[in-house]
CSV table of C-alpha atoms in Angstrom, one decimal:
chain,number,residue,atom,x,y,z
A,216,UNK,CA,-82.6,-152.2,-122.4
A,217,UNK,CA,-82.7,-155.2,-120.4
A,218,UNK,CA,-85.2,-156.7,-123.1
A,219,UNK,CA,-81.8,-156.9,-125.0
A,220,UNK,CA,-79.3,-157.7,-122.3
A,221,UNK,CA,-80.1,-162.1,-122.9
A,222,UNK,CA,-79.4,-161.9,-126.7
A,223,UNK,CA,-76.5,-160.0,-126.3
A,224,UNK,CA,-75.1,-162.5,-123.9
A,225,UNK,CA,-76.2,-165.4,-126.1
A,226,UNK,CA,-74.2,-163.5,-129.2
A,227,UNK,CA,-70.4,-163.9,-130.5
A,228,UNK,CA,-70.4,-160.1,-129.2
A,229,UNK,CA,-72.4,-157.2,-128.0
A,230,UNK,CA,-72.8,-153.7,-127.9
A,231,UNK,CA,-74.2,-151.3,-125.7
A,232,UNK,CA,-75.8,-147.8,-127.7
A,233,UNK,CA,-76.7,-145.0,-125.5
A,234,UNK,CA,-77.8,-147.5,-122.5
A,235,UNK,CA,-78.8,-145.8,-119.4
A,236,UNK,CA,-76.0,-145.7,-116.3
A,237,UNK,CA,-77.8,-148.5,-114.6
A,238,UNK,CA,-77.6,-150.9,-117.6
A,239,UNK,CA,-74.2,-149.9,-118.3
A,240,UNK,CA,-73.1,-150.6,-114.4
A,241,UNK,CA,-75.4,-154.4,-115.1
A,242,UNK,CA,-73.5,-155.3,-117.6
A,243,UNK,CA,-69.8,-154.1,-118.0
A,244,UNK,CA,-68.5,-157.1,-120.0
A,245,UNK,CA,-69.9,-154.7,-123.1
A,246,UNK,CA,-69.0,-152.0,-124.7
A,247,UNK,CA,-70.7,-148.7,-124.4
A,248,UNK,CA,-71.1,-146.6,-127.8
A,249,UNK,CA,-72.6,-143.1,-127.3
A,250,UNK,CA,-73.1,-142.1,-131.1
A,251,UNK,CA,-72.6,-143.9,-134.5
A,252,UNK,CA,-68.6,-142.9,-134.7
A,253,UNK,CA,-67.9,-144.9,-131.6
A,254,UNK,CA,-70.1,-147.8,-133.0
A,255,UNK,CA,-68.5,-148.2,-135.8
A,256,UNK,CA,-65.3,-147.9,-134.4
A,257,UNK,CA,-66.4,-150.8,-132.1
A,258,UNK,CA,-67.8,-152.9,-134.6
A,259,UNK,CA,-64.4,-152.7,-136.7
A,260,UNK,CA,-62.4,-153.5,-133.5
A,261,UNK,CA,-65.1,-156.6,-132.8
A,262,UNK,CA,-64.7,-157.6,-136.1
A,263,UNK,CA,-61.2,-157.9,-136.5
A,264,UNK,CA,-60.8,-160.1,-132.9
A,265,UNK,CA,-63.7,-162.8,-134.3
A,266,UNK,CA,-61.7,-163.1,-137.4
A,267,UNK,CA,-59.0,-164.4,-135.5
């Protein structure tokens, strides 16, 4: 929601979970995850760049 859109921005990283097609269109510099498998899959790959 857009509630969340200013803390994402303010964080190391941010991830979009089933965000309607307006938010995602708003805010493309995140990624979009449309269940828990793509989440964590996101998460793992977010995880590995920061550790850099």
């Amino acid at each position: 929601s857009y509630n969340d859109t200013g803390m994402l921005q303010e964080a190391d990283a941010g991830i979009l979970f089933c965000p309607p097609e307006n938010v995602i269109k708003e805010f493309p510099q995140f990624p979009v995850s449309q269940n828990y498998e793509e989440f964590k899959n996101i998460i793992l790959k977010i995880r590995t760049t920061l550790n850099k």
